[in-house]
């Protein structure tokens, strides 16, 4: 699902709201979440999960073409930890990565 699919889905579930009305609301929510993560805040959405920012230390990697070592600087990453309700619902769905029917 991408952003436009999310907006269409929300407007379909709420017939009194048009996609043009839902779009800016979704954009505002995502912008607020993004700014909070950038500032290092922990975001927790009960039943869904939490997002946290964490530091990745500098490390040595390799250039895949030449095999030469390359020093990578430290950087920030984002971790998502699914909530209990989401984990249980996903596990109940019976979805498997090895399942060709998807």
Coordinates of C-alpha atoms in Angstrom, one line a residue:
X1 CA 0.0 0.0 0.0
X2 CA 1.3 3.4 -0.9
X3 CA 0.2 6.9 0.3
X4 CA -2.4 7.3 -2.4
X5 CA -3.9 3.9 -1.7
X6 CA -4.0 4.8 2.0
X7 CA -5.9 8.0 1.3
X8 CA -8.3 6.2 -1.0
X9 CA -8.9 3.5 1.6
X10 CA -9.6 6.0 4.3
X11 CA -12.0 8.1 2.2
X12 CA -13.8 4.9 1.2
X13 CA -14.2 3.9 4.9
X14 CA -15.5 7.4 5.7
X15 CA -17.9 8.3 2.9
X16 CA -18.5 11.8 4.3
X17 CA -14.8 12.6 3.7
X18 CA -13.4 13.0 0.2
X19 CA -9.9 12.0 -0.8
X20 CA -9.1 15.7 -1.2
X21 CA -10.0 16.2 2.5
X22 CA -8.2 13.1 3.7
X23 CA -4.9 13.8 1.9
X24 CA -3.8 16.9 3.9
X25 CA -4.8 15.2 7.2
X26 CA -2.7 12.1 6.4
X27 CA 0.2 14.4 5.3
X28 CA 0.0 16.3 8.5
X29 CA 0.1 13.2 10.6
X30 CA 3.0 11.8 8.7
X31 CA 4.9 15.1 8.9
X32 CA 4.3 15.2 12.7
X33 CA 5.6 11.6 13.1
X34 CA 8.6 12.3 10.9
X35 CA 9.5 15.5 12.9
X36 CA 9.2 13.6 16.2
X37 CA 11.5 10.8 15.1
X38 CA 14.0 13.3 13.7
X39 CA 14.1 15.0 17.2
X40 CA 14.8 11.7 18.8
X41 CA 11.3 11.2 20.3
X42 CA 9.8 7.7 20.7
X43 CA 6.5 7.3 18.9
X44 CA 4.1 4.7 20.3
X45 CA 0.8 3.9 18.6
X46 CA -1.0 1.4 20.9
X47 CA -1.9 -1.8 19.2
X48 CA 0.2 -0.9 16.2
X49 CA 3.8 -0.4 17.3
X50 CA 6.6 2.0 18.2
X51 CA 9.2 3.9 16.2
X52 CA 12.5 4.8 17.7
X53 CA 15.6 6.5 16.4
X54 CA 19.0 4.9 17.1
X55 CA 22.6 5.5 16.2
X56 CA 24.6 3.1 14.0
X57 CA 28.3 3.3 14.8
X58 CA 30.9 3.8 12.2
X59 CA 32.1 0.6 10.5
X60 CA 34.3 -0.8 7.8
X61 CA 32.6 -2.2 4.8
X62 CA 33.8 -3.4 1.4
X63 CA 33.5 -2.0 -2.1
X64 CA 31.7 -4.8 -3.9
X65 CA 33.5 -4.3 -7.2
X66 CA 37.1 -4.0 -5.9
X67 CA 36.9 -5.6 -2.5
X68 CA 38.7 -2.6 -1.0
X69 CA 37.7 -1.6 2.6
X70 CA 35.6 1.5 2.9
X71 CA 35.1 3.4 6.1
X72 CA 31.4 4.3 6.7
X73 CA 30.6 7.1 9.1
X74 CA 28.1 6.8 11.9
X75 CA 24.5 7.4 11.0
X76 CA 21.0 7.3 12.4
X77 CA 18.5 4.5 11.8
X78 CA 14.9 4.0 12.7
X79 CA 13.6 0.9 14.4
X80 CA 10.0 -0.3 14.3
X81 CA 8.8 -2.7 16.9
X82 CA 5.3 -4.0 16.2
X83 CA 2.8 -3.9 19.0
X84 CA 1.3 -7.0 20.6
X85 CA -2.1 -6.7 18.8
X86 CA -0.5 -6.2 15.4
X87 CA 1.8 -9.2 16.0
X88 CA -1.1 -11.4 17.0
X89 CA -3.2 -10.4 14.0
X90 CA -0.4 -11.0 11.6
X91 CA 0.4 -14.4 13.1
X92 CA -3.3 -15.3 13.0
X93 CA -3.5 -14.5 9.3
X94 CA -1.4 -17.5 8.4
X95 CA 0.8 -15.5 6.0
X96 CA 4.1 -17.0 5.2
X97 CA 7.0 -15.6 3.2
X98 CA 7.5 -19.1 1.7
X99 CA 3.8 -19.2 0.7
X100 CA 3.7 -18.7 -3.1
X101 CA 0.0 -17.7 -3.0
X102 CA 1.1 -14.6 -0.9

